[in-house]
XYZ file of C-alpha atoms in Angstrom:
263
model
C -245.052 8.416 -130.226
C -242.956 10.976 -128.330
C -239.464 11.482 -129.668
C -236.386 12.964 -128.045
C -234.347 15.420 -130.077
C -231.393 13.140 -129.421
C -232.902 10.472 -131.697
C -230.627 9.504 -134.562
C -233.545 10.086 -136.957
C -233.785 13.783 -136.118
C -231.566 16.722 -136.965
C -228.999 17.533 -134.228
C -229.798 20.377 -131.880
C -228.004 23.475 -133.257
C -226.956 24.398 -129.712
C -225.230 21.078 -129.061
C -221.778 22.415 -129.940
C -222.101 25.072 -127.219
C -222.133 22.335 -124.574
C -218.367 22.097 -125.097
C -218.012 25.535 -123.510
C -220.471 25.519 -120.616
C -222.000 23.290 -117.970
C -225.258 25.260 -118.246
C -228.381 23.281 -119.090
C -228.653 23.897 -122.821
C -229.429 21.651 -125.809
C -231.148 19.099 -123.565
C -233.784 17.989 -126.041
C -237.339 17.151 -125.050
C -239.905 14.391 -124.887
C -243.077 15.905 -126.249
C -243.575 19.084 -124.264
C -241.444 17.943 -121.318
C -237.854 17.399 -120.342
C -236.347 14.022 -121.077
C -236.213 11.745 -118.040
C -232.400 11.781 -117.924
C -232.323 15.589 -117.856
C -235.038 15.794 -115.220
C -233.147 13.366 -112.989
C -229.926 15.319 -113.536
C -231.723 18.531 -112.527
C -233.045 16.920 -109.359
C -229.597 15.586 -108.508
C -228.046 19.036 -108.958
C -230.763 20.583 -106.796
C -230.139 17.992 -104.072
C -226.398 18.677 -104.180
C -227.032 22.412 -103.866
C -229.266 21.858 -100.827
C -226.685 19.541 -99.289
C -223.989 22.196 -99.796
C -226.060 24.816 -97.965
C -226.893 22.519 -95.056
C -223.588 20.638 -94.800
C -221.556 21.022 -91.608
C -218.325 23.018 -91.624
C -215.522 20.702 -90.554
C -213.148 23.163 -88.917
C -210.737 20.339 -88.162
C -210.308 19.879 -91.932
C -209.354 23.545 -92.320
C -206.979 23.287 -89.347
C -205.238 20.291 -90.906
C -204.954 21.983 -94.295
C -203.570 25.202 -92.807
C -201.004 23.309 -90.758
C -199.955 21.282 -93.788
C -199.618 24.506 -95.792
C -197.438 26.022 -93.073
C -199.880 28.873 -92.397
C -200.453 30.281 -88.925
C -204.095 30.648 -87.931
C -206.482 31.511 -85.135
C -210.134 30.593 -84.657
C -212.920 32.956 -83.658
C -216.709 32.761 -83.507
C -219.533 34.798 -84.966
C -222.728 35.390 -83.007
C -224.314 32.379 -84.745
C -224.871 29.181 -82.779
C -225.822 26.655 -85.480
C -226.683 26.253 -89.159
C -230.398 26.997 -88.744
C -229.567 30.155 -86.801
C -227.179 31.097 -89.626
C -229.832 30.715 -92.325
C -232.569 32.496 -90.363
C -230.528 35.393 -88.908
C -227.920 36.602 -91.419
C -227.288 39.777 -89.421
C -225.774 37.732 -86.570
C -223.283 36.160 -88.969
C -221.855 39.624 -89.621
C -220.854 40.143 -85.994
C -218.170 38.593 -83.804
C -218.996 37.015 -80.480
C -217.886 39.202 -77.566
C -215.247 36.678 -76.491
C -213.781 36.612 -79.984
C -213.666 40.401 -80.115
C -211.614 40.501 -76.926
C -209.433 37.629 -78.152
C -208.550 39.473 -81.377
C -207.897 42.719 -79.516
C -205.272 40.961 -77.441
C -203.766 39.339 -80.539
C -203.708 42.688 -82.359
C -201.420 44.142 -79.679
C -198.966 41.312 -80.296
C -199.181 41.201 -84.085
C -199.020 44.920 -84.806
C -200.384 46.458 -88.009
C -199.871 44.380 -91.152
C -200.933 44.595 -94.784
C -203.389 41.751 -95.327
C -205.770 39.742 -93.173
C -207.151 36.543 -94.727
C -210.420 35.258 -93.260
C -211.917 31.836 -94.027
C -215.558 30.946 -93.398
C -218.026 28.366 -94.659
C -220.620 30.864 -95.878
C -223.367 29.103 -97.817
C -221.203 26.184 -98.916
C -218.913 24.480 -96.440
C -217.915 22.146 -99.274
C -216.421 25.065 -101.206
C -214.501 26.389 -98.200
C -213.105 22.984 -97.315
C -212.173 22.240 -100.937
C -210.542 25.500 -102.049
C -210.098 28.177 -99.345
C -206.750 27.095 -97.914
C -205.259 26.568 -101.380
C -206.299 30.116 -102.317
C -204.865 31.520 -99.064
C -201.534 29.751 -99.538
C -201.197 30.699 -103.207
C -202.184 34.299 -102.509
C -199.450 34.700 -99.904
C -196.915 33.323 -102.384
C -198.252 35.673 -105.075
C -197.814 38.757 -102.842
C -194.366 38.339 -101.269
C -194.087 42.082 -100.685
C -197.052 42.057 -98.276
C -197.122 41.223 -94.589
C -199.900 38.845 -93.537
C -201.709 38.262 -90.277
C -202.339 34.667 -89.236
C -205.381 33.354 -91.088
C -208.610 33.928 -89.148
C -211.052 31.003 -89.304
C -214.637 31.870 -88.384
C -217.496 29.378 -88.819
C -220.954 30.719 -89.736
C -219.563 34.006 -91.008
C -221.138 36.397 -93.499
C -219.071 38.625 -95.793
C -219.259 41.651 -93.515
C -217.707 39.866 -90.552
C -214.386 40.575 -92.284
C -215.018 44.285 -91.605
C -215.308 43.610 -87.880
C -212.082 41.599 -87.913
C -210.228 44.249 -89.910
C -211.524 47.005 -87.627
C -209.956 45.282 -84.632
C -206.674 44.416 -86.353
C -206.458 47.748 -88.227
C -205.432 45.793 -91.330
C -204.683 47.694 -94.514
C -206.726 45.189 -96.492
C -208.908 42.230 -95.542
C -210.020 39.369 -97.788
C -212.621 36.795 -96.835
C -212.832 33.429 -98.580
C -216.179 31.695 -98.178
C -218.575 29.396 -99.975
C -221.086 31.181 -102.153
C -224.742 30.291 -102.617
C -224.670 27.058 -104.652
C -226.016 27.086 -108.173
C -227.415 24.060 -109.952
C -224.182 22.327 -110.909
C -221.801 24.411 -108.794
C -222.090 23.332 -105.145
C -218.366 23.947 -104.515
C -218.048 27.547 -105.680
C -215.848 29.817 -103.540
C -215.921 33.611 -103.456
C -213.186 36.035 -102.392
C -214.254 39.492 -101.198
C -211.623 42.079 -100.342
C -211.883 45.566 -98.889
C -209.235 48.243 -98.488
C -209.089 49.694 -94.952
C -212.242 47.766 -94.017
C -213.902 48.998 -90.865
C -217.266 48.432 -89.194
C -218.635 51.354 -91.218
C -217.728 49.730 -94.572
C -220.549 48.898 -96.997
C -220.968 46.533 -99.934
C -219.869 49.141 -102.479
C -216.470 49.268 -100.739
C -215.721 45.638 -101.712
C -214.430 43.800 -104.748
C -215.235 40.179 -105.445
C -213.777 37.331 -107.471
C -216.333 34.527 -107.559
C -216.902 31.020 -108.920
C -213.460 29.866 -107.777
C -213.388 26.120 -108.459
C -211.882 23.717 -111.010
C -214.893 23.958 -113.362
C -215.229 27.716 -112.934
C -212.387 30.158 -112.225
C -209.321 27.948 -111.575
C -207.382 28.849 -108.433
C -204.213 30.075 -110.263
C -206.279 32.494 -112.358
C -208.381 33.629 -109.405
C -205.283 34.330 -107.302
C -203.568 36.198 -110.134
C -206.672 38.347 -110.641
C -206.874 38.990 -106.900
C -203.201 39.893 -106.635
C -203.421 42.360 -109.533
C -206.510 43.997 -108.024
C -205.061 44.077 -104.515
C -201.832 45.711 -105.656
C -203.871 48.339 -107.472
C -206.011 48.769 -104.358
C -202.898 49.475 -102.304
C -201.669 51.916 -104.956
C -204.837 54.000 -105.216
C -205.811 53.414 -101.580
C -209.357 52.264 -102.163
C -211.446 49.294 -103.272
C -215.003 48.715 -104.391
C -216.688 50.713 -107.125
C -213.638 52.958 -107.508
C -211.391 49.986 -108.368
C -211.996 48.702 -111.888
C -211.310 45.122 -112.931
C -209.903 45.209 -116.456
C -208.251 41.787 -116.413
C -209.990 39.503 -118.925
C -209.956 35.727 -119.185
C -207.782 36.070 -122.281
C -205.279 38.074 -120.214
C -205.224 35.326 -117.595
C -204.782 32.638 -120.243
C -201.752 34.477 -121.613
C -200.286 35.092 -118.159
C -200.957 31.604 -116.777
C -201.601 28.997 -119.460
C -203.237 25.978 -117.827
C -203.081 22.378 -118.966
C -206.264 21.109 -120.616
């Protein structure tokens, strides 16, 4: 007879207590040499949710409604991607603005003038994450940095991280931050990432950026993520750089002390 380690007749798994601190797949038990049926089904469900997150459509109208409700000005532009399949097969095109959008932003830049921060929102690899958390992060970040001047939020479907460089190059922003869904993990289909770059230009590279990732209720809560971002961005303005030269020394314990959250 095959027994699960969850049987009342067996000793408890010594890792079981760790499940209070993580959603990772630990202390699952087994049935003979295999996973228990419940755990296998849970794995398949998580995998399906991750696939759905990657392939789900980006509902720009949802972002528009959220931005309007938050009282944030915004504009919409397009990358050189035409659809989701094109996005997945040709990542390089998601890093570039469509010609019409380039001209549109150039005209807007003349009107807006040079400002401190440009916030960009895109779906990335999880439209669910962008629709669930991006506008809340943008609104809270503006409130957290009252000393900064902000451009209207730029919404760009099918964007990759580097498209923020192209936007910043046109606007001549002092700092650009892009909020987009990250590649879903098994159990985290709604995880948002925030990448920011000081004086981002078309020539910027990955080592010029800083990132705060796993922004979601079961990961890095929005208040903590925004506080971490604001601390790093202020330091970026002070030392006039970002990326590998900007060190993140803010721990989770620091954030807990600064912003205690309800259980």
